[in-house]
CSV table of C-alpha atoms and ligand atoms in Angstrom, one decimal:
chain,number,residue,atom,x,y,z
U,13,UNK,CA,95.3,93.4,128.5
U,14,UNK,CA,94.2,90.8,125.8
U,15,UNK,CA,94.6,91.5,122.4
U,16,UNK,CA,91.4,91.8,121.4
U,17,UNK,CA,91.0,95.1,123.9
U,18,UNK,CA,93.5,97.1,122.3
U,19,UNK,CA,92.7,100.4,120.6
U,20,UNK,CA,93.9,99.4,116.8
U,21,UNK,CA,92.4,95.7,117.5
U,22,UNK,CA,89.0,97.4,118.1
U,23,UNK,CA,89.0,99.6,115.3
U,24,UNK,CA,90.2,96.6,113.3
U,25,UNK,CA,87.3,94.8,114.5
U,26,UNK,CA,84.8,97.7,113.3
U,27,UNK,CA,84.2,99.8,116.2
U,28,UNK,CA,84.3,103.5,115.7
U,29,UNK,CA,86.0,104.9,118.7
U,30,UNK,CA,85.8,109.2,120.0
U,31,UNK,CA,90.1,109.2,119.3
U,32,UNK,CA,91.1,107.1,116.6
U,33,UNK,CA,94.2,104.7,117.8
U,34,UNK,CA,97.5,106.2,116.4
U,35,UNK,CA,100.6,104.8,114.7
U,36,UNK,CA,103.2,106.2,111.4
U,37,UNK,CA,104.0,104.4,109.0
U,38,UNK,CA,108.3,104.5,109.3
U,39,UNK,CA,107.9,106.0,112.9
U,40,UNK,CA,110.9,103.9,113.4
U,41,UNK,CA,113.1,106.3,111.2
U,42,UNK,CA,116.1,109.0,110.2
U,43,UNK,CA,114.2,111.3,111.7
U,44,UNK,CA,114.7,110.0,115.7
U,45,UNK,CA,118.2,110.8,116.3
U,46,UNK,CA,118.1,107.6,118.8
U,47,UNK,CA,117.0,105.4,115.8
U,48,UNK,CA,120.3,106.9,114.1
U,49,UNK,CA,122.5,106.3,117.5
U,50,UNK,CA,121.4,102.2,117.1
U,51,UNK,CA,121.6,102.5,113.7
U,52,UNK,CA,125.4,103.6,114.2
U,53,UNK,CA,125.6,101.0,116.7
U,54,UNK,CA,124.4,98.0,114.3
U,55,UNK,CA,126.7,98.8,111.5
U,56,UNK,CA,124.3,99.0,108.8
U,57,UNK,CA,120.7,99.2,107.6
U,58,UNK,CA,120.0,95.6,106.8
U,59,UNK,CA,122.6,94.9,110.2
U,60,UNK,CA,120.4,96.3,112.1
U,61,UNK,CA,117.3,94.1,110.3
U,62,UNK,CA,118.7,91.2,111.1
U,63,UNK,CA,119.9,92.3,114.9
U,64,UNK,CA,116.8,90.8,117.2
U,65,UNK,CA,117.9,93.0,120.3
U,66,UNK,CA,118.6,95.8,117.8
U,67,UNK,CA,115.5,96.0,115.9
U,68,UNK,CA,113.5,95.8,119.0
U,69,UNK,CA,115.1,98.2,120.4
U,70,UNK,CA,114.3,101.1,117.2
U,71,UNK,CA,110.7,99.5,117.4
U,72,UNK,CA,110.5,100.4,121.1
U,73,UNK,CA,111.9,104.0,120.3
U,74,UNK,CA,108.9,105.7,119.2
U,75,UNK,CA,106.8,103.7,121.3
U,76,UNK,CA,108.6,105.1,124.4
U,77,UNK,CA,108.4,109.0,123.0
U,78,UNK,CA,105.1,109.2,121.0
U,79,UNK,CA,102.9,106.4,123.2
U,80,UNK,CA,101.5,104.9,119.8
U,81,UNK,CA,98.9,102.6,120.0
U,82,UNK,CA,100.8,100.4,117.7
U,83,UNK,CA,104.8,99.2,117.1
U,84,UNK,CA,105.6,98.0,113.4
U,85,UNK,CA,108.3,95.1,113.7
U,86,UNK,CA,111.7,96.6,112.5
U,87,UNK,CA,112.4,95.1,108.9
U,88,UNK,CA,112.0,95.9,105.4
U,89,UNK,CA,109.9,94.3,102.2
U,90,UNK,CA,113.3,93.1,100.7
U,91,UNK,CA,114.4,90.7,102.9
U,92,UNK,CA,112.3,87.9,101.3
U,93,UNK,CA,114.0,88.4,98.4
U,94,UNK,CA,117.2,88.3,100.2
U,95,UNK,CA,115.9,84.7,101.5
U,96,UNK,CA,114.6,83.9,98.4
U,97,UNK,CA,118.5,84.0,97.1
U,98,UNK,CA,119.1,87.4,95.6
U,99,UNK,CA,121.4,89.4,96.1
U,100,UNK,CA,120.9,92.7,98.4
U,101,UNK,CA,122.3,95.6,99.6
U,102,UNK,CA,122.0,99.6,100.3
U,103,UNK,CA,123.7,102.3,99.3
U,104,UNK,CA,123.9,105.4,101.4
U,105,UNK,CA,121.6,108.2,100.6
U,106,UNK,CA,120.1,105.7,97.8
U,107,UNK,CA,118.3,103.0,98.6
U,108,UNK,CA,118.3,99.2,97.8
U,109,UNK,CA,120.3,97.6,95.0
U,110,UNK,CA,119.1,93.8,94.1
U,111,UNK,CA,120.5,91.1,91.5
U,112,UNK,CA,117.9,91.2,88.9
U,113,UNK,CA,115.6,88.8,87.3
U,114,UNK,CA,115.0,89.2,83.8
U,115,UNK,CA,114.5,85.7,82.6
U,116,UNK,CA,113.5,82.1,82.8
U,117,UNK,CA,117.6,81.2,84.0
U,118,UNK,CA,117.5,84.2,86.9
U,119,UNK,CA,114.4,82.8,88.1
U,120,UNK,CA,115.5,79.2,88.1
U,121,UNK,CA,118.7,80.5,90.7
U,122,UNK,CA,116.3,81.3,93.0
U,123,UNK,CA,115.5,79.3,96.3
U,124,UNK,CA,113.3,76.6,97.1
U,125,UNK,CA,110.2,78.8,99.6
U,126,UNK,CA,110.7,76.5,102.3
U,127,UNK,CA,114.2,77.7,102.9
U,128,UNK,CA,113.6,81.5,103.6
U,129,UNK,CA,113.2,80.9,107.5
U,130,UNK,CA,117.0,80.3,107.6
U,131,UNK,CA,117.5,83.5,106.6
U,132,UNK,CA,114.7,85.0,108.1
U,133,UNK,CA,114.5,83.8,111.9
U,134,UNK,CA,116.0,86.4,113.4
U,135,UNK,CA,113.2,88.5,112.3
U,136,UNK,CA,110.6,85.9,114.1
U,137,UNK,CA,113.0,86.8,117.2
U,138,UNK,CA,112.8,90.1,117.2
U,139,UNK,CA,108.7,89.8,116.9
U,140,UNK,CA,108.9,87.3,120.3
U,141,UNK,CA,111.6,90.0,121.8
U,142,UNK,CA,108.8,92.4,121.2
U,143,UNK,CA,106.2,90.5,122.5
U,144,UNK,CA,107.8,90.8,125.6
U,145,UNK,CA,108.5,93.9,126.0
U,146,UNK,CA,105.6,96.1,124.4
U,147,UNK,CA,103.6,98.1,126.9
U,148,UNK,CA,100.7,96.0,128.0
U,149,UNK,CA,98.3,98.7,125.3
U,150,UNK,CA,100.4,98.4,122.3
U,151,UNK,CA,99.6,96.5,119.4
U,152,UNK,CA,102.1,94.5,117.5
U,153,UNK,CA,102.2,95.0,113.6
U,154,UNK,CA,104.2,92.6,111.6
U,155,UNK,CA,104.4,93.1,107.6
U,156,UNK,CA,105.7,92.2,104.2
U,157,UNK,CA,106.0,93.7,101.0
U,158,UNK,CA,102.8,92.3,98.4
U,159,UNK,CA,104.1,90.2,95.4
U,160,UNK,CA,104.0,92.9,92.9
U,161,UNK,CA,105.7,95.8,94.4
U,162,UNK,CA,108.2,93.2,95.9
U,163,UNK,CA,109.0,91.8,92.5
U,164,UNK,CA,109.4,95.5,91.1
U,165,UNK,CA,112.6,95.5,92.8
U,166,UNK,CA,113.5,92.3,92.3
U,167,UNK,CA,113.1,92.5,88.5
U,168,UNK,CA,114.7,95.8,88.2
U,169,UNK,CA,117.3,95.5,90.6
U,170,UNK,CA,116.5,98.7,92.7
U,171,UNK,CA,113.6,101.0,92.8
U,172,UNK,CA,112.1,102.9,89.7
U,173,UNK,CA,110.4,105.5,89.0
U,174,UNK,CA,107.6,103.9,86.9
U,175,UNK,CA,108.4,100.1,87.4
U,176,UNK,CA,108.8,100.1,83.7
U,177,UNK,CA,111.1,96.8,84.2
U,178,UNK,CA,108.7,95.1,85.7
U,179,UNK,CA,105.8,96.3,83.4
U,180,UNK,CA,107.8,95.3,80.5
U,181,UNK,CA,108.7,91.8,81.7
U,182,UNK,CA,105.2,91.1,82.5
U,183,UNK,CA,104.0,91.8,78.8
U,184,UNK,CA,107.3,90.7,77.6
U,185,UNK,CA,107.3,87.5,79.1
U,186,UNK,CA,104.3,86.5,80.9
U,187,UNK,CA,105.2,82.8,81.8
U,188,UNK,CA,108.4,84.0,84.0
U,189,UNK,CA,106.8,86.9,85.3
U,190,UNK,CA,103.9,84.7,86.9
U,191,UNK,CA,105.9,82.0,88.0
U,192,UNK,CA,108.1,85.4,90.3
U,193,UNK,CA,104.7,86.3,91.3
U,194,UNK,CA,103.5,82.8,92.7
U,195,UNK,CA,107.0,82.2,94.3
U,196,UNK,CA,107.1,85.8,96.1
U,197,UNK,CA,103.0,85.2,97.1
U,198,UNK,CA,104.1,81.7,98.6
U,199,UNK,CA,107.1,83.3,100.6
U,200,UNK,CA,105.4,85.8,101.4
U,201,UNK,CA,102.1,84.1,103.1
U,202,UNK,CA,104.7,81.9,104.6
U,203,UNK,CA,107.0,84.9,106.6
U,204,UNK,CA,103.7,86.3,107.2
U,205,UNK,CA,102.9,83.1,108.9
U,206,UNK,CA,105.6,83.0,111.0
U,207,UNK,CA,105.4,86.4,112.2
U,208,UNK,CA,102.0,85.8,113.7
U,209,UNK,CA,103.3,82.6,115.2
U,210,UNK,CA,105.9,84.3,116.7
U,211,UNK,CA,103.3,86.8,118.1
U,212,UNK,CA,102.3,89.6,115.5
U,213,UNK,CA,98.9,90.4,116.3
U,214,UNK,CA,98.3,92.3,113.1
U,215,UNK,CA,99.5,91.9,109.1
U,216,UNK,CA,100.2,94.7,107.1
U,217,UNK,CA,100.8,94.1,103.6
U,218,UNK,CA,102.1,96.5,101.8
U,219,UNK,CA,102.0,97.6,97.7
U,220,UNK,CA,103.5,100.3,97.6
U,221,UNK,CA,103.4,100.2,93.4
U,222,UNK,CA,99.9,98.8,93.1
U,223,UNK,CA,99.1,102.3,90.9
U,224,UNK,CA,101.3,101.4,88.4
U,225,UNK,CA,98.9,98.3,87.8
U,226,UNK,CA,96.8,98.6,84.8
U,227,UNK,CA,93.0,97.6,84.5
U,228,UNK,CA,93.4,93.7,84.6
U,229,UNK,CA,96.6,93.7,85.9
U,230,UNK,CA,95.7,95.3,88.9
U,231,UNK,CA,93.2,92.1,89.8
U,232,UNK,CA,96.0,89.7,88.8
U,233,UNK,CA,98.3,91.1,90.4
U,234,UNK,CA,97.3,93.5,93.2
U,235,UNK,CA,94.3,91.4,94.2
U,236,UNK,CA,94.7,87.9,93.5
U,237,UNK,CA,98.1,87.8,95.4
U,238,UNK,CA,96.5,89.6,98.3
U,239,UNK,CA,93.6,87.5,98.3
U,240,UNK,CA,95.9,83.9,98.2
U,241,UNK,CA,97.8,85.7,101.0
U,242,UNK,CA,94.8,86.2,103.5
U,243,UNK,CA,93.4,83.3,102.5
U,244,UNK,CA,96.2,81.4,103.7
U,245,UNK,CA,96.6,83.3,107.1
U,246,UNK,CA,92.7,82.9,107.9
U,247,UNK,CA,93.7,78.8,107.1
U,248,UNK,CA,96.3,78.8,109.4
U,249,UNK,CA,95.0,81.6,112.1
U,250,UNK,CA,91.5,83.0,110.9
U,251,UNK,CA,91.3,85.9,113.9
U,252,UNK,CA,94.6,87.8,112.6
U,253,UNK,CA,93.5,91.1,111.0
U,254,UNK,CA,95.1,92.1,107.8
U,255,UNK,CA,95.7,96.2,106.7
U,256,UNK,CA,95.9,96.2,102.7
U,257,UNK,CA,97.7,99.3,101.6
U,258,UNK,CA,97.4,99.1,97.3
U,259,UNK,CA,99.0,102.3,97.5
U,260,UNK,CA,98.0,105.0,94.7
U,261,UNK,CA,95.2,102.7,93.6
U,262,UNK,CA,92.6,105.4,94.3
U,263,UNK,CA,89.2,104.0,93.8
U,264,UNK,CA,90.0,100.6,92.9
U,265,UNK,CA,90.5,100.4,96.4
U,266,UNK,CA,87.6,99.7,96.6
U,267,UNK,CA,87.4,96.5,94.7
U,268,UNK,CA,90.6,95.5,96.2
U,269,UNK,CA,88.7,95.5,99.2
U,270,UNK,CA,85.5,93.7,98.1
U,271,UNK,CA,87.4,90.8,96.6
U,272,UNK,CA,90.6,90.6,99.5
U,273,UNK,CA,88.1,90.6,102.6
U,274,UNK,CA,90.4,92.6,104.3
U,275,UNK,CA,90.0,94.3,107.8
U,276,UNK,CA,91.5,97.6,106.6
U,277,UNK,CA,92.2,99.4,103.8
U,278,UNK,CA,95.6,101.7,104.2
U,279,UNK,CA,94.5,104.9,102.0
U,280,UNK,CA,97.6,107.2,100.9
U,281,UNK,CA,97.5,111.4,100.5
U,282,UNK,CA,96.0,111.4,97.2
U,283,UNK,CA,93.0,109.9,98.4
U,284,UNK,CA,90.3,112.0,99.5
U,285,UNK,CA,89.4,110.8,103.0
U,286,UNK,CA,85.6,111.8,102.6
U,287,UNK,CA,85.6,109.3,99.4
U,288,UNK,CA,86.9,107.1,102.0
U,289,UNK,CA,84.7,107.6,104.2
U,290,UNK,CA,81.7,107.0,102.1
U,291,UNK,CA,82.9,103.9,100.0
U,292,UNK,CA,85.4,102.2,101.7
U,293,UNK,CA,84.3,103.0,105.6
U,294,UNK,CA,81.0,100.3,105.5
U,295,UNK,CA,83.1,98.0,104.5
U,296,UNK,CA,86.3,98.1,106.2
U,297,UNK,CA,88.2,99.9,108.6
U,298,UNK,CA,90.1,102.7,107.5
U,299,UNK,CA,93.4,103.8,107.9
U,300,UNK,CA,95.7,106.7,107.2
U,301,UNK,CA,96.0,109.4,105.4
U,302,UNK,CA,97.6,112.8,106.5
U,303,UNK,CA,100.4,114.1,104.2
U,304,UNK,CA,103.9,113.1,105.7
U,305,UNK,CA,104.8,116.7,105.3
U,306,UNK,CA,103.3,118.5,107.0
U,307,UNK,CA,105.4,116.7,109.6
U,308,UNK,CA,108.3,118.5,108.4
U,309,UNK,CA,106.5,122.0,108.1
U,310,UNK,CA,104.4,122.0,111.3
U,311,UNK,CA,102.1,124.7,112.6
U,312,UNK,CA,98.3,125.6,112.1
U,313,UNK,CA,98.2,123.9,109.0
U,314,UNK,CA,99.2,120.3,110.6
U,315,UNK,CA,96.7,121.0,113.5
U,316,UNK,CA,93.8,122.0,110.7
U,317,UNK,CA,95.0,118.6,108.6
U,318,UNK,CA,95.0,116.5,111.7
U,319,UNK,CA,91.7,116.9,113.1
U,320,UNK,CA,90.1,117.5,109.4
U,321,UNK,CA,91.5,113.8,108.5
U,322,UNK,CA,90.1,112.7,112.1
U,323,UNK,CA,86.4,114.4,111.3
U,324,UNK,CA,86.5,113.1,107.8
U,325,UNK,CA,87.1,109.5,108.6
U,326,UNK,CA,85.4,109.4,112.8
U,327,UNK,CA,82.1,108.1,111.7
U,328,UNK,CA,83.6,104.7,111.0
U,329,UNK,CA,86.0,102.8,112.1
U,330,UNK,CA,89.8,104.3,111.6
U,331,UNK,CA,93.2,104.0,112.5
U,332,UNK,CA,95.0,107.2,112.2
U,333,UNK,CA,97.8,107.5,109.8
U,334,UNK,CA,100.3,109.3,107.5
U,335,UNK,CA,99.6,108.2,103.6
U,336,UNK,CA,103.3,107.0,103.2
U,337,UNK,CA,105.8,107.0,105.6
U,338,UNK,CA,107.6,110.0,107.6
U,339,UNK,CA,110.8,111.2,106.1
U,340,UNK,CA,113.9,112.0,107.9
U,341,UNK,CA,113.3,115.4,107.4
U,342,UNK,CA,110.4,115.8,109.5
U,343,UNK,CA,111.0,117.5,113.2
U,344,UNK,CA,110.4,114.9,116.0
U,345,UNK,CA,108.5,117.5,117.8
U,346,UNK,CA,105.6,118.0,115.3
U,347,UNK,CA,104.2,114.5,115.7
U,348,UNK,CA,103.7,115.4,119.6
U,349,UNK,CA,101.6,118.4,118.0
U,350,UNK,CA,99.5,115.7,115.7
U,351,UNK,CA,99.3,113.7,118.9
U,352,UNK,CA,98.0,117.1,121.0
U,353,UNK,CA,95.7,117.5,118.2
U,354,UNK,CA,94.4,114.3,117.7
U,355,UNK,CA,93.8,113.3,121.4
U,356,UNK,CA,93.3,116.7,123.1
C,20,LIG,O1,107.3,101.4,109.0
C,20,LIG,C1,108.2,101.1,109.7
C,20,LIG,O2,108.8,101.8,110.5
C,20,LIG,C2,108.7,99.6,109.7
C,20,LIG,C3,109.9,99.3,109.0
C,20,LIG,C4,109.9,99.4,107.5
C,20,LIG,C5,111.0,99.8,106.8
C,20,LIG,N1,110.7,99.7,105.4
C,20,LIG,C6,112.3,100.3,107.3
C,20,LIG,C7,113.2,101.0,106.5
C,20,LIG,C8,108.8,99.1,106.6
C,20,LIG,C9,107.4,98.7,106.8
C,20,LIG,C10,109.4,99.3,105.3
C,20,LIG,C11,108.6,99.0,104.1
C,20,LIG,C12,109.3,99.2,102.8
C,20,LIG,N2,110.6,99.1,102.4
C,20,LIG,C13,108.6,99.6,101.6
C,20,LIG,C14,107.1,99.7,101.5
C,20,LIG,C15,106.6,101.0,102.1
C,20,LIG,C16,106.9,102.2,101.4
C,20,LIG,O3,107.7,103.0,101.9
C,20,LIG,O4,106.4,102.4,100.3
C,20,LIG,C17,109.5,99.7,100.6
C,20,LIG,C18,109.2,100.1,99.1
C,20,LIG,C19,110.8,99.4,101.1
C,20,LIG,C20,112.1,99.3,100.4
C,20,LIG,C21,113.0,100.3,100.9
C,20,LIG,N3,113.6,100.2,102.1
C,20,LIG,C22,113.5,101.4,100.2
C,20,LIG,C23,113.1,101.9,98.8
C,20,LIG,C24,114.4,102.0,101.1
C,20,LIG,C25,115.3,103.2,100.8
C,20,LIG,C26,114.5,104.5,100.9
C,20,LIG,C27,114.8,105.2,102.2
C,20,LIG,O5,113.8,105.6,102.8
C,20,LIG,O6,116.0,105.2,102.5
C,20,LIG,C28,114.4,101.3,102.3
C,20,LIG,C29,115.2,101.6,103.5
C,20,LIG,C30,114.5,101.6,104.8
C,20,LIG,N4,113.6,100.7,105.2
C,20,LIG,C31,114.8,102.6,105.8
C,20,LIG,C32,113.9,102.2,106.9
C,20,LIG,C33,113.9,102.8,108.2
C,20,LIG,C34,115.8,103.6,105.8
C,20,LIG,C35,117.1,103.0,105.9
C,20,LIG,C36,118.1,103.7,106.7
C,20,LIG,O7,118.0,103.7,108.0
C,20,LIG,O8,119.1,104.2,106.1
C-alpha cells in the first residue's frame, strides 16, 4: 500500500471517511504490561529511547493488540535538548530533571545544531527499523516537542506547573530567551527532518504548554516557531503532513491554524469538539479529543463519549484521538471497547 492510501494519510489530506482512522496519543505506555516487560528489559526510560530494536519493538506493541491505523515512533520531546548538550535524566514515579538555563553563560554551553544527530541517530534507526516492519496499513508518526514547551523544561529544569520559569525569563530577559527559542526551532526542524528522511510519513509537533502563552506571546512563540518549522519541512519535502497540537490554546487554535498551514490541528479535552467542528474542520483536519479517562473508568459512558466525539467531528475530516495521552492507569481492555465503538 502506498502512503498516500492509508487511512490517517486520507484524512490528513481532507477526506472525511464513515470511521475515522484511530491512534492514542502514549498508546506506547505504563499501561501495556508488555511495554513494562521491554521497559524492564532496556534498563531505563531514556535506555529504552535510545535502543533502535527496543523502541520499535514498544511502538509495534499496540499496533499488534489495538490494530491502530497509526504507530508514533518511541521517543520523547527531551531528547533534543539532551543533543543540544544539557543534562537529562528521570526519576521514578517523577518525571524528567534537566540542567537549567537561566542566562546568557547557560546558553552559551550549549551545542552547535549541527551536532544533535550524534546523539540522536539511533532514533532515525528505530524510524527505518519501523519502516520495515509496520503492517503494510499503518501509518508512521514521527514527532518533536515545539520550541516553547521544549524550552519550559529546559529553562526550569523539570516540568512546572505554570511554567512560571520560563514566563519569567522571557520578560526577564528577552534577548537569551529568543536566542533558546531560535536554537530549539533550528534543532528541532532539523530532527524533524531527519525523521522523515528516515521514513516518517507524518510530523507531529507537539506544545503541550502553548496555554500558558499570553496574547502576543502566543504568536511569537507558539506560531512563529511552528510556522519556521513547517516551512522548513515543505522546503525540504513539501508532501509530509504536519499535526499541530497548541495544547490548551482553545480558540486561538484557530489562528494557529490560519497562519501555520498545518494539515491538522490536535484539539485536547477542554475543547468542545462541535467548536471544532465548525471553526477549525474547513480548514484543517481534525484530530482528537476524547478524555483519557474515561479509559480508566470504562463503561456506557466511554461508549456514549466515543461515538459523541465521532458524530461531532464525522462531517470533516478527523483522526480519532484522546486529548492528551493515556495514563498508566487506564485498563488495556477499555480501548478495545473505544475501538468496538468506534468501528462497529
Ligand atoms: O505518544 C507516544 O506514545 C510516543 C512517545 C512519547 C513519549 N513522550 C514517551 C514517554 C511522546 C510523543 C512523548 C511526548 C512528551 N514527552 C511530551 C508532550 C506530550 C505531552 O504528554 O504533553 C512531554 C511534555 C514529554 C516529557 C515527558 N516525558 C514527561 C513530562 C514525562 C514524565 C511523565 C510521565 O508520564 O511519566 C515523560 C516520560 C515518558 N515519555 C513516558 C513515556 C512512555 C513514561 C516513562 C516511563 O516509561 O516511565
Amino acid at each position: 500500500m502506498q502512503t498516500k492510501d492509508k487511512l490517517l494519510m486520507r484524512a490528513l489530506a481532507g477526506e472525511t471517511l464513515d470511521v475515522p482512522p484511530v491512534w492514542m496519543m502514549r498508546q506506547a505506555g505504563r499501561y501495556l504490561p508488555e511495554y513494562k516487560a521491554t521497559r524492564a528489559q532496556a534498563g531505563s526510560f531514556l535506555d529504552l529511547c535510545y535502543n533502535p530494536e527496543l523502541a520499535a519493538e514498544v511502538t509495534l506493541q499496540p499496533i499488534r493488540r489495538y490494530g491502530f491505523d497509526a504507530a508514533i515512533l518511541f521517543a520523547d520531546i527531551l531528547l533534543v535538548p539532551q543533543a543540544l548538550g544539557a543534562d537529562l535524566w528521570f526519576v521514578e514515579g517523577e518525571g524528567p530533571r534537566l540542567s537549567t538555563i537561566q542566562s546568557a553563560n547557560d546558553l552559551a554551553r550549549l551545542k552547535p545544531v549541527e551536532t544533535i544527530h550524534e546523539t540522536l541517530n539511533p532514533v532515525y534507526e528505530t524510524v527505518r527499523l519501523l519502516r520495515a516492519s509496520l503492517p503494510a496499513e499503518t501509518a508512521l508518526i514521527g514527532f518533536a516537542g515545539a520550541p516553547w514547551t521544549v524550552a519550559t523544561y529546559m529553562i526550569a529544569g523539570q516540568g512546572t506547573k505554570d511554567q512560571g520559569p520560563a514566563r519569567q525569563l522571557m520578560y526577564g530577559d528577552r534577548a537569551t530567551f529568543d536566542a533558546l527559542i531560535d536554537r530549539i526551532t533550528d534543532a528541532t526542524a532539523a530532527y524533524l527532518i531527519a525523521q522523515i528522511d528516515a521514513g516518517a510519513e507524518v510530523v507531529k509537533l507537539f506544545d503541550s504548554w502553548a496555554g500558558a502563552l499570553p496574547g502576543a506571546e502566543f504568536e511569537r512563540y507558539a506560531i512563529e516557531p511552528a510556522k519556521r518549522i513547517v516551512a522548513a519541512i515543505r522546503a525540504h519535502n513539501s508532501d509530509i503532513p504536519v499535526i499541530g497540537f497548541p495544547r490548551q490554546a482553545g480558540e486561538k487554535a484557530e489562528v494557529f491554524v490560519d497562519a501555520t498551514g498545518v494539515e491538522a490541528c490536535a484539539i485536547d479535552t477542554s475543547v468542545d469538539a462541535h467548536w471544532a467542528a465548525r471553526t477549525l474542520q474547513p480548514k484543517t483536519c481534525v484530530q482528537g479529543n476524547l478524555d483519557p479517562m474515561l479509559l480508566v473508568t470504562g463503561g456506557q459512558a466511554l461508549v456514549s463519549a466515543t461515538k459523541a466525539t465521532a458524530e461531532a467531528l464525522g462531517q470533516g475530516p478527523h483522526i480519532f484521538n484522546l486529548g492528551h495521552g493515556i495514563t498508566p492507569e487506564a485498563d488495556p481492555a477499555n480501548v478495545d471497547v473505544m475501538l468496538k465503538a468506534l468501528r462497529g
